[in-house]
């Protein structure tokens, strides 16, 4: 049995999540990844915005920071730069990260600031009652898209790669084992890492879209995910409406904190001459 | 103070240098006229001092980043002008709620909207007080000269640290850009305060403990105290709480924290009030014209004095109330349509005369003198 107890704030339970919500699966994957990384609890800052997914930090025994909607990465930027020894992890929703917080997301990726961002992508605004998000697939319903969404959706991982993240991976709550593997890799990676976790919201996404219960959603993830190695070989048509899972991007780029430290050392040296 | 420490500086430079002297080691900002020189100066200076400068993607991020930095125990600040100050409001409220010390410099411009980017204004007095939603504590200082900007930037950090609140330094374009000779004070001439840090065992630490002082001792993020910080109403443990009793306790303490120490914070200077029957209440660069006007009026035999404010919030209601029992006529010159005049009216409990400009022009001594003559008849 994995020692989850070691990391949980037991007296904060029961949690606020609905039955069947995927948030708990991502939380457990995160804890397994942290355990494997051997990073001490004191050295982890877990930062979130606002949303169901962003309630994660309250339940775990780290330095936890629950911020404002969309701004988790910006708060985390200050934390990281002011205390570079901290391992900074951001947990955020698709709305938090790519709608209201989209600007911070792409700029932190561009800077390649050393942090790990876990995005719970449930295709919807859970906390506020099921409104459409930038990741709601076209045609699907939300409470603010009662006739079906006419907007195209963001591919969150592709956005992260384009913006400059050095490590990007995607998994689903069905593929929970891979999820903690990728989060672990993200934690070890020096640079901006993004793990997109496809997360079921049975209450506000499955129900209005008649996708059944959470078991049906898990089946759907299972049937509709294709590993990236295969996805690279098949035609666009074949992977349309499928979820590509796996390590999508892993590159070496100069990391912001290191660059800043180099600059600071150079300036201080010339000043002392 | 030594004459050989005399330097020619603008208010913006004085603000940046003073922040460093106060121990500020983290700046996050987004360029905006007329505040940009503060960021430019710190982009050059902070790496020299082993601190961090970062230009963020916008002001929402800048405000968020300085809160994050301050949570690790590093003194932090940002600088902006009206439009950026508007964008910072949500996270300023977060700093109030989570009791994170930080300093926000707002070099005011005419508003609303993009307004008058390069011209002076004092139109953010009320935004500085009430810009973020909800009842919340805040401290706002408004210097008039370059030297005052230096001193009050240091004091702003001291207030932030002492009371665990966001502190706003309200400058205006004149104070920010005027070049003045200042004699830089030596280290022994001013006080630098650091936040009170807990010495408790991490097991027993309550991040928002109810203490006699109403100011909970701080623990740096990542120093072995693993606690939770949230912008939701919370209890002593730092975790969200909905219980009306706990919510009430929190918000009353947050506001009481400033109210009960107001005598340590409120600061003003009076001159020529002994025999005065008219008083000019002034702040920021407008106070410079007010001094000249009062001197000129005295030369004409008019009995005028001045009440010059350094701290706008908390507002000196009691002090002005007391003054109003002795002096009948008040004049408030300001580069807005009466934001402070309204508060003076509340304090004095009668109408006050106003001198207002919102056209980007500064209020001249003659305009104030004219008002003095008008009320003296
Ligand atoms: C500035 C601001 N705007 C709007 C909200 C309301 N709000 C809270 S959570 C949320 C959406 C959350 O969706 P997502 O980030 O996808 O997270 P989920 O709840 O689905 O996990 C919204 C719109 C807010 N708290 N703050
Ligand atoms: S609304 Fe959706 S995302 Fe929120 S707790 Fe319920 S199932 Fe989870």
PDB file of N, CA and C and ligand atoms in Angstrom, chain A residues 16-23 52 122 126-127 200-204, ligand 2:
ATOM      1  N   UNK A  16     -14.093  18.260  -1.039  1.00  0.00           N
ATOM      2  CA  UNK A  16     -15.296  18.879  -1.616  1.00  0.00           C
ATOM      3  C   UNK A  16     -15.701  18.272  -2.957  1.00  0.00           C
ATOM      4  N   UNK A  17     -14.865  17.354  -3.487  1.00  0.00           N
ATOM      5  CA  UNK A  17     -15.120  16.876  -4.846  1.00  0.00           C
ATOM      6  C   UNK A  17     -16.315  15.921  -4.925  1.00  0.00           C
ATOM      7  N   UNK A  18     -17.009  15.940  -6.078  1.00  0.00           N
ATOM      8  CA  UNK A  18     -18.159  15.055  -6.287  1.00  0.00           C
ATOM      9  C   UNK A  18     -17.697  13.601  -6.393  1.00  0.00           C
ATOM     10  N   UNK A  19     -18.634  12.732  -6.173  1.00  0.00           N
ATOM     11  CA  UNK A  19     -18.369  11.308  -6.392  1.00  0.00           C
ATOM     12  C   UNK A  19     -18.010  11.123  -7.867  1.00  0.00           C
ATOM     13  N   UNK A  20     -16.935  10.408  -8.109  1.00  0.00           N
ATOM     14  CA  UNK A  20     -16.542  10.148  -9.499  1.00  0.00           C
ATOM     15  C   UNK A  20     -15.663  11.212 -10.114  1.00  0.00           C
ATOM     16  N   UNK A  21     -15.414  12.286  -9.393  1.00  0.00           N
ATOM     17  CA  UNK A  21     -14.557  13.352  -9.911  1.00  0.00           C
ATOM     18  C   UNK A  21     -13.132  12.830 -10.097  1.00  0.00           C
ATOM     19  N   UNK A  22     -12.458  13.306 -11.128  1.00  0.00           N
ATOM     20  CA  UNK A  22     -11.096  12.843 -11.387  1.00  0.00           C
ATOM     21  C   UNK A  22     -10.024  13.545 -10.566  1.00  0.00           C
ATOM     22  N   UNK A  23     -10.402  14.593  -9.862  1.00  0.00           N
ATOM     23  CA  UNK A  23      -9.383  15.367  -9.132  1.00  0.00           C
ATOM     24  C   UNK A  23      -8.574  14.498  -8.167  1.00  0.00           C
ATOM     25  N   UNK A  52     -12.302  23.677  -8.904  1.00  0.00           N
ATOM     26  CA  UNK A  52     -12.345  22.416  -8.155  1.00  0.00           C
ATOM     27  C   UNK A  52     -10.936  21.842  -8.061  1.00  0.00           C
ATOM     28  N   UNK A 122     -10.719  19.046 -17.612  1.00  0.00           N
ATOM     29  CA  UNK A 122     -12.006  18.340 -17.592  1.00  0.00           C
ATOM     30  C   UNK A 122     -12.972  18.926 -18.620  1.00  0.00           C
ATOM     31  N   UNK A 126     -15.769  23.508 -13.716  1.00  0.00           N
ATOM     32  CA  UNK A 126     -16.478  22.697 -12.731  1.00  0.00           C
ATOM     33  C   UNK A 126     -17.025  23.522 -11.587  1.00  0.00           C
ATOM     34  N   UNK A 127     -16.148  24.260 -10.958  1.00  0.00           N
ATOM     35  CA  UNK A 127     -16.504  24.957  -9.722  1.00  0.00           C
ATOM     36  C   UNK A 127     -17.704  25.884  -9.857  1.00  0.00           C
ATOM     37  N   UNK A 200     -12.074  13.405 -15.617  1.00  0.00           N
ATOM     38  CA  UNK A 200     -13.532  13.410 -15.774  1.00  0.00           C
ATOM     39  C   UNK A 200     -14.242  14.347 -14.797  1.00  0.00           C
ATOM     40  N   UNK A 201     -15.212  15.083 -15.324  1.00  0.00           N
ATOM     41  CA  UNK A 201     -16.137  15.838 -14.474  1.00  0.00           C
ATOM     42  C   UNK A 201     -17.507  15.259 -14.768  1.00  0.00           C
ATOM     43  N   UNK A 202     -17.888  14.210 -14.019  1.00  0.00           N
ATOM     44  CA  UNK A 202     -19.176  13.574 -14.300  1.00  0.00           C
ATOM     45  C   UNK A 202     -20.349  14.532 -14.087  1.00  0.00           C
ATOM     46  N   UNK A 203     -20.189  15.446 -13.157  1.00  0.00           N
ATOM     47  CA  UNK A 203     -21.310  16.312 -12.780  1.00  0.00           C
ATOM     48  C   UNK A 203     -21.651  17.346 -13.850  1.00  0.00           C
ATOM     49  N   UNK A 204     -20.651  18.037 -14.341  1.00  0.00           N
ATOM     50  CA  UNK A 204     -20.961  19.160 -15.231  1.00  0.00           C
ATOM     51  C   UNK A 204     -20.522  18.991 -16.676  1.00  0.00           C
TER      52      UNK A 204
HETATM   53  S1  LIG C   2     -17.959  19.696 -10.477  1.00  0.00           S
HETATM   54 FE1  LIG C   2     -16.751  18.316 -11.712  1.00  0.00          FE
HETATM   55  S2  LIG C   2     -14.639  18.973 -11.388  1.00  0.00           S
HETATM   56 FE2  LIG C   2     -15.866  19.842  -9.738  1.00  0.00          FE
HETATM   57  S3  LIG C   2     -15.760  18.344  -8.070  1.00  0.00           S
HETATM   58 FE3  LIG C   2     -17.587  17.877  -9.243  1.00  0.00          FE
HETATM   59  S4  LIG C   2     -16.914  16.367 -10.708  1.00  0.00           S
HETATM   60 FE4  LIG C   2     -15.092  17.326  -9.921  1.00  0.00          FE
END
